[in-house]
PDB file of C-alpha atoms and ligand atoms in Angstrom:
ATOM      1  CA  MET A   1     -45.707  94.559  89.751  1.00 74.00           C
ATOM      2  CA  TYR A   2     -48.712  94.133  91.163  1.00 76.00           C
ATOM      3  CA  ARG A   3     -47.491  91.956  94.411  1.00 77.00           C
ATOM      4  CA  LYS A   4     -44.529  94.188  94.865  1.00 82.00           C
ATOM      5  CA  ARG A   5     -41.641  92.504  94.130  1.00 87.00           C
ATOM      6  CA  ASP A   6     -38.452  93.581  92.385  1.00 90.00           C
ATOM      7  CA  ASP A   7     -38.763  90.840  89.257  1.00 93.00           C
ATOM      8  CA  VAL A   8     -37.979  91.661  85.967  1.00 96.00           C
ATOM      9  CA  THR A   9     -40.357  90.105  83.100  1.00 95.00           C
ATOM     10  CA  ILE A  10     -37.911  89.298  80.066  1.00 97.00           C
ATOM     11  CA  VAL A  11     -40.063  88.675  76.893  1.00 96.00           C
ATOM     12  CA  PHE A  12     -37.690  86.872  74.293  1.00 96.00           C
ATOM     13  CA  MET A  13     -39.152  87.529  70.207  1.00 96.00           C
ATOM     14  CA  GLY A  14     -38.174  86.949  67.141  1.00 97.00           C
ATOM     15  CA  ASP A  15     -38.015  89.626  64.672  1.00 97.00           C
ATOM     16  CA  GLY A  16     -40.844  87.858  62.446  1.00 96.00           C
ATOM     17  CA  THR A  17     -42.998  88.528  66.042  1.00 94.00           C
ATOM     18  CA  LEU A  18     -43.309  92.333  65.785  1.00 91.00           C
ATOM     19  CA  GLY A  19     -46.155  91.688  62.465  1.00 88.00           C
ATOM     20  CA  GLU A  20     -48.340  90.140  65.270  1.00 93.00           C
ATOM     21  CA  GLY A  21     -51.292  92.947  66.023  1.00 94.00           C
ATOM     22  CA  SER A  22     -50.581  91.535  70.217  1.00 95.00           C
ATOM     23  CA  CYS A  23     -47.202  93.028  70.042  1.00 94.00           C
ATOM     24  CA  HIS A  24     -48.533  96.593  69.583  1.00 93.00           C
ATOM     25  CA  GLU A  25     -51.622  95.521  72.554  1.00 96.00           C
ATOM     26  CA  SER A  26     -48.806  94.082  74.927  1.00 96.00           C
ATOM     27  CA  MET A  27     -46.501  97.345  74.679  1.00 96.00           C
ATOM     28  CA  ASN A  28     -48.791  99.537  74.771  1.00 97.00           C
ATOM     29  CA  MET A  29     -50.734  98.078  78.140  1.00 97.00           C
ATOM     30  CA  ALA A  30     -46.852  97.812  79.262  1.00 97.00           C
ATOM     31  CA  ALA A  31     -45.711 100.829  78.792  1.00 98.00           C
ATOM     32  CA  THR A  32     -48.860 102.643  80.321  1.00 98.00           C
ATOM     33  CA  LEU A  33     -48.926 100.770  83.663  1.00 96.00           C
ATOM     34  CA  LYS A  34     -44.775 101.084  83.584  1.00 96.00           C
ATOM     35  CA  MET A  35     -44.724  97.370  83.649  1.00 96.00           C
ATOM     36  CA  PRO A  36     -41.587  96.132  84.660  1.00 97.00           C
ATOM     37  CA  VAL A  37     -40.647  94.312  81.789  1.00 97.00           C
ATOM     38  CA  ILE A  38     -37.624  93.604  79.048  1.00 98.00           C
ATOM     39  CA  TYR A  39     -38.301  93.108  75.639  1.00 98.00           C
ATOM     40  CA  CYS A  40     -35.738  91.369  73.740  1.00 98.00           C
ATOM     41  CA  LEU A  41     -35.892  91.208  70.408  1.00 98.00           C
ATOM     42  CA  ILE A  42     -33.730  88.770  69.055  1.00 98.00           C
ATOM     43  CA  ASN A  43     -33.231  90.398  65.289  1.00 98.00           C
ATOM     44  CA  ASN A  44     -31.777  87.095  63.483  1.00 97.00           C
ATOM     45  CA  GLN A  45     -32.831  89.720  60.080  1.00 97.00           C
ATOM     46  CA  TYR A  46     -35.219  86.483  58.887  1.00 97.00           C
ATOM     47  CA  ALA A  47     -38.887  85.683  59.488  1.00 97.00           C
ATOM     48  CA  ILE A  48     -38.379  82.354  58.010  1.00 96.00           C
ATOM     49  CA  SER A  49     -37.198  83.217  54.459  1.00 96.00           C
ATOM     50  CA  THR A  50     -38.101  87.034  54.826  1.00 97.00           C
ATOM     51  CA  HIS A  51     -35.729  89.695  55.353  1.00 97.00           C
ATOM     52  CA  TYR A  52     -37.112  91.812  57.892  1.00 97.00           C
ATOM     53  CA  ARG A  53     -36.083  95.091  56.028  1.00 96.00           C
ATOM     54  CA  GLU A  54     -38.973  93.498  53.065  1.00 96.00           C
ATOM     55  CA  ALA A  55     -41.423  93.790  56.017  1.00 95.00           C
ATOM     56  CA  HIS A  56     -40.694  96.379  58.125  1.00 95.00           C
ATOM     57  CA  PRO A  57     -40.287 100.570  57.344  1.00 94.00           C
ATOM     58  CA  GLN A  58     -38.085 100.585  59.816  1.00 93.00           C
ATOM     59  CA  GLN A  59     -34.313 100.631  59.350  1.00 94.00           C
ATOM     60  CA  GLN A  60     -34.131  99.133  63.109  1.00 97.00           C
ATOM     61  CA  LEU A  61     -36.449  97.482  64.140  1.00 97.00           C
ATOM     62  CA  ALA A  62     -35.930  99.038  67.628  1.00 97.00           C
ATOM     63  CA  THR A  63     -37.451 102.501  66.929  1.00 96.00           C
ATOM     64  CA  TRP A  64     -40.977 100.246  66.446  1.00 95.00           C
ATOM     65  CA  ALA A  65     -41.063 101.409  70.294  1.00 97.00           C
ATOM     66  CA  ASP A  66     -41.009 105.335  69.785  1.00 97.00           C
ATOM     67  CA  GLY A  67     -44.705 105.100  69.149  1.00 96.00           C
ATOM     68  CA  TYR A  68     -45.429 103.899  72.228  1.00 97.00           C
ATOM     69  CA  GLU A  69     -42.366 105.999  74.475  1.00 97.00           C
ATOM     70  CA  VAL A  70     -40.616 103.051  75.527  1.00 98.00           C
ATOM     71  CA  PRO A  71     -36.901 103.048  75.512  1.00 98.00           C
ATOM     72  CA  ASN A  72     -34.970 100.961  73.404  1.00 98.00           C
ATOM     73  CA  GLU A  73     -31.622 100.521  71.823  1.00 98.00           C
ATOM     74  CA  VAL A  74     -29.944  98.085  69.123  1.00 98.00           C
ATOM     75  CA  VAL A  75     -27.208  95.572  70.384  1.00 98.00           C
ATOM     76  CA  ASP A  76     -24.586  93.952  69.477  1.00 98.00           C
ATOM     77  CA  GLY A  77     -26.159  90.293  69.983  1.00 98.00           C
ATOM     78  CA  ASN A  78     -23.252  88.418  69.465  1.00 98.00           C
ATOM     79  CA  ASP A  79     -21.304  90.081  72.330  1.00 97.00           C
ATOM     80  CA  VAL A  80     -22.025  88.464  75.097  1.00 96.00           C
ATOM     81  CA  GLU A  81     -21.142  91.464  77.399  1.00 96.00           C
ATOM     82  CA  ALA A  82     -23.043  94.197  75.213  1.00 98.00           C
ATOM     83  CA  VAL A  83     -26.014  91.953  75.791  1.00 98.00           C
ATOM     84  CA  TYR A  84     -25.455  92.114  79.889  1.00 98.00           C
ATOM     85  CA  GLU A  85     -24.830  95.592  80.481  1.00 98.00           C
ATOM     86  CA  ALA A  86     -27.821  96.292  78.019  1.00 98.00           C
ATOM     87  CA  VAL A  87     -29.862  94.135  79.672  1.00 98.00           C
ATOM     88  CA  SER A  88     -28.841  95.134  83.195  1.00 98.00           C
ATOM     89  CA  ARG A  89     -29.745  98.739  81.990  1.00 98.00           C
ATOM     90  CA  ALA A  90     -32.823  98.178  80.747  1.00 98.00           C
ATOM     91  CA  ALA A  91     -33.408  96.153  84.479  1.00 98.00           C
ATOM     92  CA  GLU A  92     -32.705  98.700  86.651  1.00 98.00           C
ATOM     93  CA  ARG A  93     -35.160 100.888  84.682  1.00 97.00           C
ATOM     94  CA  ALA A  94     -37.527  98.493  85.545  1.00 97.00           C
ATOM     95  CA  ARG A  95     -36.902  97.970  88.937  1.00 96.00           C
ATOM     96  CA  ALA A  96     -37.221 101.974  89.312  1.00 96.00           C
ATOM     97  CA  GLY A  97     -40.566 101.744  88.237  1.00 95.00           C
ATOM     98  CA  ASP A  98     -39.721 103.592  84.832  1.00 97.00           C
ATOM     99  CA  GLY A  99     -40.999 100.570  82.623  1.00 97.00           C
ATOM    100  CA  PRO A 100     -40.396  98.147  79.584  1.00 98.00           C
ATOM    101  CA  SER A 101     -37.549  98.657  77.144  1.00 98.00           C
ATOM    102  CA  LEU A 102     -36.876  97.307  74.003  1.00 98.00           C
ATOM    103  CA  LEU A 103     -33.711  95.777  73.051  1.00 98.00           C
ATOM    104  CA  GLU A 104     -32.916  94.725  69.150  1.00 98.00           C
ATOM    105  CA  LEU A 105     -30.101  91.952  69.390  1.00 98.00           C
ATOM    106  CA  MET A 106     -28.854  91.848  66.218  1.00 98.00           C
ATOM    107  CA  THR A 107     -27.585  88.554  65.428  1.00 98.00           C
ATOM    108  CA  TYR A 108     -27.937  85.548  62.629  1.00 98.00           C
ATOM    109  CA  ARG A 109     -29.580  82.284  62.119  1.00 97.00           C
ATOM    110  CA  TRP A 110     -27.053  80.036  61.168  1.00 96.00           C
ATOM    111  CA  GLN A 111     -29.355  77.455  60.033  1.00 95.00           C
ATOM    112  CA  GLY A 112     -32.754  77.590  58.302  1.00 95.00           C
ATOM    113  CA  HIS A 113     -35.961  78.020  60.506  1.00 96.00           C
ATOM    114  CA  PHE A 114     -36.808  74.536  60.693  1.00 95.00           C
ATOM    115  CA  ALA A 115     -35.072  71.027  60.073  1.00 92.00           C
ATOM    116  CA  GLY A 116     -35.928  70.792  56.778  1.00 93.00           C
ATOM    117  CA  ASP A 117     -35.566  74.013  55.343  1.00 94.00           C
ATOM    118  CA  PRO A 118     -32.569  74.632  52.717  1.00 92.00           C
ATOM    119  CA  ALA A 119     -32.520  78.147  53.341  1.00 94.00           C
ATOM    120  CA  ALA A 120     -31.974  79.288  50.093  1.00 94.00           C
ATOM    121  CA  TYR A 121     -32.787  82.648  50.507  1.00 96.00           C
ATOM    122  CA  ARG A 122     -29.450  83.688  51.581  1.00 96.00           C
ATOM    123  CA  SER A 123     -26.067  83.012  50.219  1.00 96.00           C
ATOM    124  CA  ASP A 124     -23.199  81.068  51.301  1.00 96.00           C
ATOM    125  CA  GLU A 125     -21.058  84.305  51.909  1.00 97.00           C
ATOM    126  CA  GLU A 126     -23.229  86.110  54.048  1.00 97.00           C
ATOM    127  CA  VAL A 127     -23.607  82.680  56.513  1.00 97.00           C
ATOM    128  CA  ALA A 128     -20.077  82.378  56.697  1.00 97.00           C
ATOM    129  CA  GLN A 129     -19.544  86.171  57.023  1.00 97.00           C
ATOM    130  CA  TRP A 130     -21.858  85.348  60.282  1.00 97.00           C
ATOM    131  CA  LYS A 131     -19.937  82.606  61.621  1.00 97.00           C
ATOM    132  CA  THR A 132     -16.598  84.681  62.008  1.00 97.00           C
ATOM    133  CA  ARG A 133     -18.877  85.984  64.531  1.00 97.00           C
ATOM    134  CA  CYS A 134     -20.013  83.305  66.465  1.00 97.00           C
ATOM    135  CA  PRO A 135     -20.621  84.509  70.142  1.00 97.00           C
ATOM    136  CA  LEU A 136     -18.745  82.318  71.612  1.00 94.00           C
ATOM    137  CA  LYS A 137     -15.659  81.952  69.890  1.00 95.00           C
ATOM    138  CA  LEU A 138     -15.956  86.233  70.431  1.00 97.00           C
ATOM    139  CA  CYS A 139     -16.167  85.935  74.164  1.00 96.00           C
ATOM    140  CA  LYS A 140     -13.253  83.392  74.052  1.00 95.00           C
ATOM    141  CA  ASP A 141     -10.912  85.747  72.282  1.00 95.00           C
ATOM    142  CA  LYS A 142     -11.926  88.825  74.304  1.00 95.00           C
ATOM    143  CA  LEU A 143     -11.102  86.784  77.650  1.00 95.00           C
ATOM    144  CA  LEU A 144      -8.045  85.493  76.024  1.00 95.00           C
ATOM    145  CA  GLN A 145      -6.524  88.847  74.370  1.00 95.00           C
ATOM    146  CA  GLU A 146      -8.115  91.902  77.109  1.00 94.00           C
ATOM    147  CA  ARG A 147      -8.742  89.855  80.022  1.00 92.00           C
ATOM    148  CA  GLY A 148      -5.793  87.778  80.759  1.00 92.00           C
ATOM    149  CA  ILE A 149      -7.311  84.431  80.987  1.00 94.00           C
ATOM    150  CA  GLU A 150      -4.992  81.276  80.239  1.00 95.00           C
ATOM    151  CA  ALA A 151      -5.697  79.272  77.619  1.00 95.00           C
ATOM    152  CA  ALA A 152      -5.179  76.663  80.130  1.00 97.00           C
ATOM    153  CA  GLU A 153      -7.985  77.952  82.346  1.00 96.00           C
ATOM    154  CA  LEU A 154     -10.728  78.059  79.389  1.00 95.00           C
ATOM    155  CA  GLU A 155      -9.584  74.927  78.856  1.00 96.00           C
ATOM    156  CA  GLN A 156     -10.823  73.360  82.109  1.00 97.00           C
ATOM    157  CA  LEU A 157     -13.774  75.912  82.210  1.00 94.00           C
ATOM    158  CA  GLU A 158     -14.893  73.687  78.695  1.00 95.00           C
ATOM    159  CA  ARG A 159     -14.429  70.734  80.165  1.00 98.00           C
ATOM    160  CA  GLU A 160     -16.112  71.212  83.138  1.00 98.00           C
ATOM    161  CA  ALA A 161     -19.357  72.289  81.245  1.00 97.00           C
ATOM    162  CA  ASP A 162     -19.260  69.448  78.563  1.00 98.00           C
ATOM    163  CA  ALA A 163     -19.179  66.879  81.638  1.00 98.00           C
ATOM    164  CA  GLU A 164     -22.018  69.129  82.892  1.00 98.00           C
ATOM    165  CA  ILE A 165     -24.049  68.786  79.806  1.00 98.00           C
ATOM    166  CA  ALA A 166     -23.264  65.015  79.587  1.00 98.00           C
ATOM    167  CA  ALA A 167     -24.440  64.711  82.985  1.00 98.00           C
ATOM    168  CA  CYS A 168     -27.974  66.715  82.394  1.00 98.00           C
ATOM    169  CA  VAL A 169     -28.371  64.666  79.009  1.00 98.00           C
ATOM    170  CA  GLU A 170     -27.948  61.220  80.806  1.00 98.00           C
ATOM    171  CA  PHE A 171     -29.892  61.841  83.535  1.00 98.00           C
ATOM    172  CA  ALA A 172     -32.744  63.180  81.306  1.00 96.00           C
ATOM    173  CA  LEU A 173     -32.165  60.131  79.017  1.00 97.00           C
ATOM    174  CA  ASN A 174     -32.328  57.450  82.377  1.00 98.00           C
ATOM    175  CA  SER A 175     -35.613  59.639  83.917  1.00 96.00           C
ATOM    176  CA  PRO A 176     -39.230  58.071  83.264  1.00 95.00           C
ATOM    177  CA  TRP A 177     -41.666  59.877  81.065  1.00 94.00           C
ATOM    178  CA  PRO A 178     -43.525  62.934  82.642  1.00 90.00           C
ATOM    179  CA  ASP A 179     -46.928  62.380  83.543  1.00 89.00           C
ATOM    180  CA  GLU A 180     -49.719  63.855  80.801  1.00 86.00           C
ATOM    181  CA  LYS A 181     -50.870  65.967  84.368  1.00 80.00           C
ATOM    182  CA  ASP A 182     -47.913  67.919  84.500  1.00 82.00           C
ATOM    183  CA  ALA A 183     -47.671  68.871  81.008  1.00 81.00           C
ATOM    184  CA  LEU A 184     -49.100  72.488  81.580  1.00 78.00           C
ATOM    185  CA  LYS A 185     -47.012  73.046  84.791  1.00 80.00           C
ATOM    186  CA  HIS A 186     -45.209  76.257  85.516  1.00 78.00           C
ATOM    187  CA  VAL A 187     -46.966  77.651  82.466  1.00 78.00           C
ATOM    188  CA  TYR A 188     -48.725  80.391  84.887  1.00 75.00           C
ATOM    189  CA  ASP A 189     -46.917  81.954  88.011  1.00 70.00           C
ATOM    190  CA  GLY A 190     -49.004  80.076  91.226  1.00 68.00           C
ATOM    191  CA  PHE A 191     -51.810  78.879  89.176  1.00 62.00           C
ATOM    192  CA  GLU A 192     -52.085  75.124  88.294  1.00 63.00           C
ATOM    193  CA  VAL A 193     -54.346  73.539  85.818  1.00 60.00           C
ATOM    194  CA  GLU A 194     -56.281  70.904  87.505  1.00 61.00           C
ATOM    195  CA  ASP A 195     -58.116  69.627  84.969  1.00 55.00           C
ATOM    196  CA  TRP A 196     -56.602  70.314  81.636  1.00 51.00           C
ATOM    197  CA  ASN A 197     -58.491  67.836  79.608  1.00 49.00           C
TER     198      ASN A 197
HETATM  199  C1  TPP B   1     -49.391  83.586  66.512  1.00 70.58           C
HETATM  200  C2  TPP B   1     -48.276  83.100  65.453  1.00 70.58           C
HETATM  201  N1  TPP B   1     -48.727  83.748  64.492  1.00 70.58           N
HETATM  202  C3  TPP B   1     -47.852  83.755  63.048  1.00 70.58           C
HETATM  203  C4  TPP B   1     -47.202  82.102  62.739  1.00 70.58           C
HETATM  204  C5  TPP B   1     -46.635  81.954  62.074  1.00 70.58           C
HETATM  205  N2  TPP B   1     -45.144  81.692  61.965  1.00 70.58           N
HETATM  206  C6  TPP B   1     -43.992  80.668  61.641  1.00 70.58           C
HETATM  207  S1  TPP B   1     -42.851  80.935  62.331  1.00 70.58           S
HETATM  208  C7  TPP B   1     -42.945  82.852  61.593  1.00 70.58           C
HETATM  209  C8  TPP B   1     -42.170  83.748  61.528  1.00 70.58           C
HETATM  210  C9  TPP B   1     -41.212  83.729  62.874  1.00 70.58           C
HETATM  211  O1  TPP B   1     -40.230  84.380  62.650  1.00 70.58           O
HETATM  212  P1  TPP B   1     -38.913  84.752  63.699  1.00 70.58           P
HETATM  213  O2  TPP B   1     -39.305  84.743  64.996  1.00 70.58           O
HETATM  214  O3  TPP B   1     -38.205  85.651  62.774  1.00 70.58           O
HETATM  215  O4  TPP B   1     -38.196  83.170  63.666  1.00 70.58           O
HETATM  216  P2  TPP B   1     -37.003  82.701  63.352  1.00 70.58           P
HETATM  217  O5  TPP B   1     -37.440  82.698  61.543  1.00 70.58           O
HETATM  218  O6  TPP B   1     -36.073  83.655  62.805  1.00 70.58           O
HETATM  219  O7  TPP B   1     -36.989  81.593  63.435  1.00 70.58           O
HETATM  220  C10 TPP B   1     -44.481  82.956  61.950  1.00 70.58           C
HETATM  221  C11 TPP B   1     -45.410  84.538  61.074  1.00 70.58           C
HETATM  222  C12 TPP B   1     -47.193  81.377  64.510  1.00 70.58           C
HETATM  223  N3  TPP B   1     -46.705  80.233  64.830  1.00 70.58           N
HETATM  224  N4  TPP B   1     -47.595  81.411  65.484  1.00 70.58           N
HETATM  225 MG1   MG B   2     -35.777  85.498  62.796  1.00 70.58          MG
END
């Protein structure tokens, strides 16, 4: 913002984040200074084991931003196109100098919060239901059924993506370990921490 560039900052946060006081402070300042920020609230419905409706009075967390007069929308987070369009609208607002937006992307976490979490706080049916709404599957179906993309073309794209990922993994495994002094690189824009011990 101070550099007068048309960059936009996107903050990714979970539904569990809103209980933190710093969220209020951040949004208050961003709204007051009309900063070019997009708050992407990934509402996968659980903060570890707590459903968001058990921890917040709102039906949808997006309206939380109303208190700061920040435009907000609830978006189908499993619909790639809907997310793209909502982020584009918010980026346009940010670049026009109209300040921050909050997007509540509704989705689901298939696994537990961490590797050893049995996720016993929700039913198998609920998980199975959400697995039918896999964002990759929905996107693929849309391309095949509505956009006239051929199945062979998609398979070719998938093969190319798999090969690219395999090459990245190989590169990482064959690379030397990074230097300790590089641990804090790229944390702050234009500011490198020289003496981090
Ligand atoms: C600043 C800070 N406050 C509190 C915690 C404790 N904490 C760890 S996970 C979590 C909830 C995270 O919920 P969410 O963002 O919805 O993540 P999910 O469970 O969906 O992975 C909290 C409060 C933390 N790690 N850091
Ligand atoms: Mg969550």
